[in-house]
PDB file of C-alpha atoms in Angstrom:
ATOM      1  CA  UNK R  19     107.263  21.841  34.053  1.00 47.00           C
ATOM      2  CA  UNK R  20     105.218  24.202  36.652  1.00 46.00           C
ATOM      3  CA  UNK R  21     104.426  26.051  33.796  1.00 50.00           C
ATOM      4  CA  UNK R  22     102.895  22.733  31.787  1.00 47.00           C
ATOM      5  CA  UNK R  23     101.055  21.501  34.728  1.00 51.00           C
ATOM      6  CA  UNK R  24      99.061  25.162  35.324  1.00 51.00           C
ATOM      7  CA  UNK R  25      98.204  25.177  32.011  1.00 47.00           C
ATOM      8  CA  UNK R  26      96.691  21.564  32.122  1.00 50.00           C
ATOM      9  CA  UNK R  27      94.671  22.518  35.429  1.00 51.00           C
ATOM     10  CA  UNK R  28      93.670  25.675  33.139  1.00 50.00           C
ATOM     11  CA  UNK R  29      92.356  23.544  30.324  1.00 49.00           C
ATOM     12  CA  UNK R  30      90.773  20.721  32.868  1.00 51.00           C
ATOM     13  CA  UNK R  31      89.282  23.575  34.555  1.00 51.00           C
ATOM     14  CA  UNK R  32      88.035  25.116  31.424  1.00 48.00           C
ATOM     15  CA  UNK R  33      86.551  22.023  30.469  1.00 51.00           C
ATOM     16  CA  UNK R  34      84.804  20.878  33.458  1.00 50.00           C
ATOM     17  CA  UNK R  35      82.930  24.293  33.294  1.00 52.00           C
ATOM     18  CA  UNK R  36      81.697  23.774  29.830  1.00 44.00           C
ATOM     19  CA  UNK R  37      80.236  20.430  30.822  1.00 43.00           C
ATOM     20  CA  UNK R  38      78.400  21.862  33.723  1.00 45.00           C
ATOM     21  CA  UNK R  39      76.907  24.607  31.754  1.00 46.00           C
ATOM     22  CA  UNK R  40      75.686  22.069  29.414  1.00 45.00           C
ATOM     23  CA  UNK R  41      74.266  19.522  31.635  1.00 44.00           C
ATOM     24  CA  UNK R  42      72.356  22.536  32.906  1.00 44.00           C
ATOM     25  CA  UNK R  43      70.759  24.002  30.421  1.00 43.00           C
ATOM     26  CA  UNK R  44      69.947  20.163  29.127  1.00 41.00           C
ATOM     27  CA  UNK R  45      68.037  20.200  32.928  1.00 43.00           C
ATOM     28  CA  UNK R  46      66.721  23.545  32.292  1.00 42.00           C
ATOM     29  CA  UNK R  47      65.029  22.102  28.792  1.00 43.00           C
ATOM     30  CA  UNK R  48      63.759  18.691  30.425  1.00 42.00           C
ATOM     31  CA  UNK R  49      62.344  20.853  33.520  1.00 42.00           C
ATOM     32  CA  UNK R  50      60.558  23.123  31.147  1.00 45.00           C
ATOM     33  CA  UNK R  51      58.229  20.401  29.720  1.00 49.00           C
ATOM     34  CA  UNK R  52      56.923  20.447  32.849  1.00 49.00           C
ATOM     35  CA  UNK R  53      56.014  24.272  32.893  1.00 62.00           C
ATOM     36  CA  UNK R  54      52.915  25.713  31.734  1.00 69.00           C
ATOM     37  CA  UNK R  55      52.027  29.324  30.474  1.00 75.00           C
ATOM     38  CA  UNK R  56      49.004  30.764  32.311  1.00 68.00           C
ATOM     39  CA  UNK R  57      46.027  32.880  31.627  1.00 63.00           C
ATOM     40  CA  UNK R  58      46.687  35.791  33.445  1.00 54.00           C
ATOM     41  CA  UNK R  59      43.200  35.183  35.147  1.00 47.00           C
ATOM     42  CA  UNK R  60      43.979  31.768  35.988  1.00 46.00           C
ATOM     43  CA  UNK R  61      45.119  30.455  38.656  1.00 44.00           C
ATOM     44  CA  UNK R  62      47.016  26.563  38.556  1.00 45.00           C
ATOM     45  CA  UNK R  63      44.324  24.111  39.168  1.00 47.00           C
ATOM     46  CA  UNK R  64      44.405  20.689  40.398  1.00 52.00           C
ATOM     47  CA  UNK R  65      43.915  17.559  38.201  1.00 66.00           C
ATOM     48  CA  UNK R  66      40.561  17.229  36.211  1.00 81.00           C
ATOM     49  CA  UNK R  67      38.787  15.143  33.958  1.00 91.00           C
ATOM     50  CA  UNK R  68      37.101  16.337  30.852  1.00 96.00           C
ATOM     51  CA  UNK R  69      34.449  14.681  28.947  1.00 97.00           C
ATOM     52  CA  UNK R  70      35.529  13.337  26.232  1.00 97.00           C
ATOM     53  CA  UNK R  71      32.541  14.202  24.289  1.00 97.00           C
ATOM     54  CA  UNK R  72      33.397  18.009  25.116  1.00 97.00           C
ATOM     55  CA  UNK R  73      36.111  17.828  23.254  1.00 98.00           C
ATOM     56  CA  UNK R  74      34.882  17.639  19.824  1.00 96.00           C
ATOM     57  CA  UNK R  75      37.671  15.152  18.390  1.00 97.00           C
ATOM     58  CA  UNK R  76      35.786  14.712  14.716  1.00 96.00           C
ATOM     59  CA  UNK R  77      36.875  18.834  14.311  1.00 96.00           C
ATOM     60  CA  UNK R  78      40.113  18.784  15.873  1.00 97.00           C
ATOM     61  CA  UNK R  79      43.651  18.248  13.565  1.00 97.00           C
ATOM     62  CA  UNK R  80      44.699  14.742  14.611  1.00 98.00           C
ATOM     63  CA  UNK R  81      48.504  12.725  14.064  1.00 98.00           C
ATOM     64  CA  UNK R  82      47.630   9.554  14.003  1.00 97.00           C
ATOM     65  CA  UNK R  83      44.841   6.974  14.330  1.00 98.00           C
ATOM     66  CA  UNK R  84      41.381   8.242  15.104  1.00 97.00           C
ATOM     67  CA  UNK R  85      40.388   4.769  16.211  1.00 97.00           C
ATOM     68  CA  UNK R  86      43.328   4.486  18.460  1.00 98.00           C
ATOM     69  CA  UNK R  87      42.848   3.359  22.119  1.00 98.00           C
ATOM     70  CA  UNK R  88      44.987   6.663  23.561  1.00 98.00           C
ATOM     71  CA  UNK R  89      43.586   9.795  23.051  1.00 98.00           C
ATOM     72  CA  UNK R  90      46.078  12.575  23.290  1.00 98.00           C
ATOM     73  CA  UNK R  91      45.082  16.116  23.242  1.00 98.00           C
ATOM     74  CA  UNK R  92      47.261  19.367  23.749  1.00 98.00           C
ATOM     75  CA  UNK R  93      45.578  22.340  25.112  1.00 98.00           C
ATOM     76  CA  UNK R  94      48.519  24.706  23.002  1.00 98.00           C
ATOM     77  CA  UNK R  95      49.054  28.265  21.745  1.00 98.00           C
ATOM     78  CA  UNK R  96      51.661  28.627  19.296  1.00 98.00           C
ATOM     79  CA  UNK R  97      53.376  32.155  20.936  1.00 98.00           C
ATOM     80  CA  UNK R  98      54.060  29.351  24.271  1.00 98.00           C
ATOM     81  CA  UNK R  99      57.837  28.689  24.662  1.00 97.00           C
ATOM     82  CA  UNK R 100      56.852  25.761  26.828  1.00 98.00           C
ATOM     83  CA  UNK R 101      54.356  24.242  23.810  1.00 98.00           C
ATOM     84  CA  UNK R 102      57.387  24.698  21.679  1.00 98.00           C
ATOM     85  CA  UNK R 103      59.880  22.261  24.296  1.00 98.00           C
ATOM     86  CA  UNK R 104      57.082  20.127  24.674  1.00 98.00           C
ATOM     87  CA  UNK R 105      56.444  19.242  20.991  1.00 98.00           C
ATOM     88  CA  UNK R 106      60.176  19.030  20.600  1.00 97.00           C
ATOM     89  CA  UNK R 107      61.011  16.856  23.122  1.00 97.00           C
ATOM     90  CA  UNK R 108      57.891  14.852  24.736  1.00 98.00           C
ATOM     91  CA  UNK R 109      55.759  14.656  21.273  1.00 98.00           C
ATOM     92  CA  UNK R 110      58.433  13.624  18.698  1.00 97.00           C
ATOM     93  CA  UNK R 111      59.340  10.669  20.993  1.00 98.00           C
ATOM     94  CA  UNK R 112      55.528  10.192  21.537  1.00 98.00           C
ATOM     95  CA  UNK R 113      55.133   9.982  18.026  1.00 98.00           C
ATOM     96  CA  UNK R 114      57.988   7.401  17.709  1.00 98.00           C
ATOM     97  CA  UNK R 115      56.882   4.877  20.034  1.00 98.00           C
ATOM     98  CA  UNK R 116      52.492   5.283  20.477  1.00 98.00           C
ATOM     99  CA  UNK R 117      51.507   7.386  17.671  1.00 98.00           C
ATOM    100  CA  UNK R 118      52.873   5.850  14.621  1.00 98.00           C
ATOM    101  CA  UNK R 119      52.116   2.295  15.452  1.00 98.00           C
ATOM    102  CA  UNK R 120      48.233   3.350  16.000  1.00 98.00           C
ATOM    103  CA  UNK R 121      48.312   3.053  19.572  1.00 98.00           C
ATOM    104  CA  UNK R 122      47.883   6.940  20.453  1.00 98.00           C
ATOM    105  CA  UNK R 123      46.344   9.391  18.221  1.00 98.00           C
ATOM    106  CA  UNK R 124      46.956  13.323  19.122  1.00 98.00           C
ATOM    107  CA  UNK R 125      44.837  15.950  18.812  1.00 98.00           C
ATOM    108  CA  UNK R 126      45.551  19.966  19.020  1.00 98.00           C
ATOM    109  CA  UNK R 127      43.036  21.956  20.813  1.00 98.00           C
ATOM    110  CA  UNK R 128      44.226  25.936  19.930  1.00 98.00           C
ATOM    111  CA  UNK R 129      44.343  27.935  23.103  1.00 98.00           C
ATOM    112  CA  UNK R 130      45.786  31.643  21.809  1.00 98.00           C
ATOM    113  CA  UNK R 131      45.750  33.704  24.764  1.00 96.00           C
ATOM    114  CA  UNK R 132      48.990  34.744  24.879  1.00 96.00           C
ATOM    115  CA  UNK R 133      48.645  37.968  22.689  1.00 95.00           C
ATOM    116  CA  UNK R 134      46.814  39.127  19.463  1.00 95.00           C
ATOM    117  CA  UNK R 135      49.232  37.348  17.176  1.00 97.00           C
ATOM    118  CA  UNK R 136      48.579  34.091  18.959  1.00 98.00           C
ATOM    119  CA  UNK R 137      44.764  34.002  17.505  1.00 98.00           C
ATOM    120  CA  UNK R 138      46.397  34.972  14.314  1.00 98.00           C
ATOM    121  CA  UNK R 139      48.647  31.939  13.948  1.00 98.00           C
ATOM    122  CA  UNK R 140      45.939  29.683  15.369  1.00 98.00           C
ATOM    123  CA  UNK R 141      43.999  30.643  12.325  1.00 98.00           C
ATOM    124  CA  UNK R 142      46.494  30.194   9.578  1.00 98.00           C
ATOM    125  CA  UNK R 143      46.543  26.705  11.492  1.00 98.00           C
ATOM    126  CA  UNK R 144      43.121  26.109  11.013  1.00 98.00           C
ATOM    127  CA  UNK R 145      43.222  27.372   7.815  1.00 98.00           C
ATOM    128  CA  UNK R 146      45.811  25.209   6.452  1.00 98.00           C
ATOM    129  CA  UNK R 147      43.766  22.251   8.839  1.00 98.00           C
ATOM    130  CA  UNK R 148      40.677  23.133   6.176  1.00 98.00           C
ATOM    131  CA  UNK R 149      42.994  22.758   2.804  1.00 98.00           C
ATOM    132  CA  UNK R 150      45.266  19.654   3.892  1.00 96.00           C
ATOM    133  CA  UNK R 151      45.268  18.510   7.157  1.00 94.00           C
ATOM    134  CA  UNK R 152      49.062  17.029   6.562  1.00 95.00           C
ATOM    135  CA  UNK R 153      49.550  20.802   5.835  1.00 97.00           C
ATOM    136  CA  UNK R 154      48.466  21.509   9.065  1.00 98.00           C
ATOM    137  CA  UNK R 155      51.037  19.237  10.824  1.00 98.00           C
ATOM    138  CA  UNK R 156      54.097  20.564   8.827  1.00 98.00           C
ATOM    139  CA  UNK R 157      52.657  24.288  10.014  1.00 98.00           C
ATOM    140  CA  UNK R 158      52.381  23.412  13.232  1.00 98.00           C
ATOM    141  CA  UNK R 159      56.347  21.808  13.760  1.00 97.00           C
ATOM    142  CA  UNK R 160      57.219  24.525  11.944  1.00 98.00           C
ATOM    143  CA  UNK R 161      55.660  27.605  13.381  1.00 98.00           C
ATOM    144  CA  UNK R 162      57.566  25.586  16.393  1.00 98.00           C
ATOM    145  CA  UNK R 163      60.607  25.468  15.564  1.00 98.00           C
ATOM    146  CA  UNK R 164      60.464  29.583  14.286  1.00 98.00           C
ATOM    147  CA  UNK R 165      58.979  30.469  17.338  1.00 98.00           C
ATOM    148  CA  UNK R 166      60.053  34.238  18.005  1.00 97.00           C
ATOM    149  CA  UNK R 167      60.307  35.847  21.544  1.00 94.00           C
ATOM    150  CA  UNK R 168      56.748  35.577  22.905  1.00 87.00           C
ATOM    151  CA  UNK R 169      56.514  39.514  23.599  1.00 91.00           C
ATOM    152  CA  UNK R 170      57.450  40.708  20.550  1.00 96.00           C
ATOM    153  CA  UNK R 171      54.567  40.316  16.956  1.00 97.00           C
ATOM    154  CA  UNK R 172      56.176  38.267  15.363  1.00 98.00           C
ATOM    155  CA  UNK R 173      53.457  35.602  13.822  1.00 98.00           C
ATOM    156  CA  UNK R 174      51.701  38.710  11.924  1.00 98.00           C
ATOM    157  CA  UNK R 175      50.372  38.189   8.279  1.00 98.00           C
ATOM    158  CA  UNK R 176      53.800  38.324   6.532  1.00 98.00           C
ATOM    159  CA  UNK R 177      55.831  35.955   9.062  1.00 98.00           C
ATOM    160  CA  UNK R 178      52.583  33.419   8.262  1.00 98.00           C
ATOM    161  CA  UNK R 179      52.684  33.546   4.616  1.00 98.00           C
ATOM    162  CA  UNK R 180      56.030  33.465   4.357  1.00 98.00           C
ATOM    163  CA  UNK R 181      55.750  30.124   6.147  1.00 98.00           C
ATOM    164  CA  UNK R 182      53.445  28.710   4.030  1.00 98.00           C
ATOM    165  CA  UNK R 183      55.355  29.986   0.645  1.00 98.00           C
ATOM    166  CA  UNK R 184      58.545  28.936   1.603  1.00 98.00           C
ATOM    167  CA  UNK R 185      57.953  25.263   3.790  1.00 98.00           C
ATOM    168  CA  UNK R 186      54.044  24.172   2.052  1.00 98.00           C
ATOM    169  CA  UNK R 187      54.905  24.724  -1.242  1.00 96.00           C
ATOM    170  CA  UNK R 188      51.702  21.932  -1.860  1.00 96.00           C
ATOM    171  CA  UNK R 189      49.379  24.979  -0.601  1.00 98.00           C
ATOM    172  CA  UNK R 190      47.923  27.612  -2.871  1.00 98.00           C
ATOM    173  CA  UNK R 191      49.797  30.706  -0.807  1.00 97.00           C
ATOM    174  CA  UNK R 192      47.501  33.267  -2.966  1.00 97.00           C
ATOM    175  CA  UNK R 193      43.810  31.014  -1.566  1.00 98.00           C
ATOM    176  CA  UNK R 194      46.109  31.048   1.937  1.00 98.00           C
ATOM    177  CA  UNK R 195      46.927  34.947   1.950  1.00 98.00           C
ATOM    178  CA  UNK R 196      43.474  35.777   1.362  1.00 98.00           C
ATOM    179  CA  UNK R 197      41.522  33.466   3.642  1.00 98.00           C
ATOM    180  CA  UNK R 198      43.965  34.714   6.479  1.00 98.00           C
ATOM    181  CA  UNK R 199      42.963  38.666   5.684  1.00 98.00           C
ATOM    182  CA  UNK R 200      39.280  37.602   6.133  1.00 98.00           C
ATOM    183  CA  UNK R 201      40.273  35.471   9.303  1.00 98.00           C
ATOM    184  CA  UNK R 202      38.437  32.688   7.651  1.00 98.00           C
ATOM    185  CA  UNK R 203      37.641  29.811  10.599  1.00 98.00           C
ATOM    186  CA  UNK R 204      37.964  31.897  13.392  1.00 98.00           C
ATOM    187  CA  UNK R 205      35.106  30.888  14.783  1.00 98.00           C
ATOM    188  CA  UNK R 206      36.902  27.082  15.041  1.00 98.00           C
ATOM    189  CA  UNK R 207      39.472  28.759  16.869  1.00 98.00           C
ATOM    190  CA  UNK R 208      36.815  30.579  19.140  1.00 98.00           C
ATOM    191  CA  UNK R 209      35.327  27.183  19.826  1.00 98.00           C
ATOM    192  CA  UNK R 210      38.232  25.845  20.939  1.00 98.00           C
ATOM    193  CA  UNK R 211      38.997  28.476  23.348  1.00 98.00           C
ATOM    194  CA  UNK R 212      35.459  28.228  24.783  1.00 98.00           C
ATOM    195  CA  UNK R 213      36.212  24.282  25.349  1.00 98.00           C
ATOM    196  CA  UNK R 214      39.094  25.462  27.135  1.00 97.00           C
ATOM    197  CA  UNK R 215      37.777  27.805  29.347  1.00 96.00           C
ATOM    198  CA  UNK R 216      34.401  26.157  29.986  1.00 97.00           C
ATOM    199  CA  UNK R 217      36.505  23.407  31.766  1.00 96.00           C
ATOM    200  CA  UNK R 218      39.093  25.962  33.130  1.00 95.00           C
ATOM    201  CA  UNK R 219      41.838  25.446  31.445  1.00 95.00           C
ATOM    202  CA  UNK R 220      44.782  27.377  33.092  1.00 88.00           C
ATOM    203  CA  UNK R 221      47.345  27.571  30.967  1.00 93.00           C
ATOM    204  CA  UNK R 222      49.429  25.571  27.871  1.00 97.00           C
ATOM    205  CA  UNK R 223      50.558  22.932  27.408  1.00 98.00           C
ATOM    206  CA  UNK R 224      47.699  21.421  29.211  1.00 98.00           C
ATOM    207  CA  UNK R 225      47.550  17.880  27.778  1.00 98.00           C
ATOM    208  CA  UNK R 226      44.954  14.786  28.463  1.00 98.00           C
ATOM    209  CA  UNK R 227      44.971  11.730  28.061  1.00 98.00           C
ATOM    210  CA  UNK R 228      41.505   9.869  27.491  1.00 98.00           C
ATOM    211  CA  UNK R 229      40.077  13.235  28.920  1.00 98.00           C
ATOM    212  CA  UNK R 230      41.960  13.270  32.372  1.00 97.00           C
ATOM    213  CA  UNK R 231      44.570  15.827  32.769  1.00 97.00           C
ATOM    214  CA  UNK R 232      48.520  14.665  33.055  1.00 97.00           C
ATOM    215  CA  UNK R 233      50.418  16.368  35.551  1.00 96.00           C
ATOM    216  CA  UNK R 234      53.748  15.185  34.670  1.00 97.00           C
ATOM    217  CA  UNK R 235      53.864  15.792  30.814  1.00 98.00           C
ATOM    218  CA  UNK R 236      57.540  15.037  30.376  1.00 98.00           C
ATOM    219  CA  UNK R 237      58.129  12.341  28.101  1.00 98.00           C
ATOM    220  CA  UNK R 238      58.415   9.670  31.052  1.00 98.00           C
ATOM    221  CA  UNK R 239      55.055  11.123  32.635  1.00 98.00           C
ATOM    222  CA  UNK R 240      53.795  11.002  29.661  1.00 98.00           C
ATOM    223  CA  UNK R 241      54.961   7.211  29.057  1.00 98.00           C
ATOM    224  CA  UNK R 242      53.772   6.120  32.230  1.00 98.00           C
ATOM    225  CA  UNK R 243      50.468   7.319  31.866  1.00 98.00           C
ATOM    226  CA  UNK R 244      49.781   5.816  28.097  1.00 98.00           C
ATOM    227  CA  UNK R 245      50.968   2.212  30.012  1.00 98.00           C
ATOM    228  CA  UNK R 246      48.943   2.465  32.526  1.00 98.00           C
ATOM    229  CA  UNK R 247      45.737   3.279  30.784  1.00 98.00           C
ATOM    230  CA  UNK R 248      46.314   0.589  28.409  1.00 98.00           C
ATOM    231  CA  UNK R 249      46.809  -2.049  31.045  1.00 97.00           C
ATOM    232  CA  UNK R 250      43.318  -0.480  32.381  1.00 96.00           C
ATOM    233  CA  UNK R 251      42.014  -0.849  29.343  1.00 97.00           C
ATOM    234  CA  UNK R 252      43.048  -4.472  29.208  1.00 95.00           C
ATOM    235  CA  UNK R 253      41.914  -5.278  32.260  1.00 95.00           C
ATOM    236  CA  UNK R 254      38.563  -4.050  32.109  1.00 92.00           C
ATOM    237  CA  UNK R 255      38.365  -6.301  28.342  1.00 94.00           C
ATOM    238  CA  UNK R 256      39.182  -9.022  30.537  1.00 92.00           C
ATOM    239  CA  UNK R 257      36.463  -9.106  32.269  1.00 86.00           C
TER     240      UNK R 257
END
């Protein structure tokens, strides 16, 4: 009987350990929405507003409603393993409850200053963005979800068209291939960085809403600052 009681302490114990290592490395994913990558030269800045005409929306890949009242806009390079948690788990619910109803609209911004290959994927984006911009938005939750270890090369020329061969099979991977040897619409991407650095941007994810920076970009940040704008929003119509 001693013997049967130790070894259902043993399993208990056993157990309770699994469940703590999973409820933190569930904390460790929620806290890292929250976590930016930064420029090297950058330091982390306080709050700011950008104007919205900076921005250049009319260029930019969008999900969503251009006419929408929320404006969401993702300062992101795709070598970022916090961009990766963030479109994961803050934009997929995002999507579910603003953006597909028209309320919010998002918009990516590239930002590749993480290494060489980052300007490289940020092109095939772009690329894609220029041939079908649905394209673009199964590239980018894809080049997600495959995201390597951010200091090795992995989003090089064959890792990219092997993307678009194997998960766009809509897009013509020969046009693709060559347009991404030429680095066709890297000045787009070149634009976008100068947005991002003309206004200081310090690191990714930076996200805005309606042009003012959100601190708290988890998904309940995030929530909290869509309502309030939109009560804003109806408040000033109200007068």
């Amino acid at each position: 009987m001693q013997n049967k009681s130790s070894m259902n302490k043993g399993i208990l114990l056993a157990g309770a350990i699994v469940v703590a290592l999973l409820l933190l490395w569930l904390a460790a994913s929620l806290a890292g929405t929250s976590v930016r990558e930064q420029e090297p030269a950058s330091a982390p800045s306080a709050s700011r507003a950008v104007p919205e005409e900076e921005l250049n929306y009319d260029l930019q890949p969008v999900m969503g409603d251009r006419n929408a009242p929320i404006r969401i806009v993702e300062f992101g390079d795709y070598k970022c393993p916090a961009c990766k948690r963030w479109t994961e788990l803050v934009l997929s619910e995002l999507h579910e409850e603003f953006i597909a109803d028209g309320t919010a609209a998002f918009y990516y911004i590239h930002y590749p200053f993480l290494a060489p290959d980052s300007e490289l994927a940020a092109v095939a984006g772009e690329i894609l963005y220029h041939m079908d911009e649905s394209a673009f938005w199964t590239y980018h939750t894809r080049i997600n979800e495959l995201q390597g270890e951010k200091d090795e090369a992995w989003a090089n020329e064959s890792f990219l068209t092997r993307l678009v061969e194997r998960d766009i099979p809509s897009i013509d991977a020969e046009q693709f291939r060559a347009e991404l040897k030429e680095l066709k619409h890297l000045d787009t991407v070149k634009a976008d960085m100068k947005i991002a650095r003309k206004f200081r941007i310090g690191g990714t994810p930076t996200v805005l809403l309606n042009g003012q920076e959100i601190e708290d970009i988890s998904y309940e940040g995030m929530r909290e600052a869509i309502l309030s704008e939109l009560s804003r929003q109806q408040a000033q119509a109200a007068k």
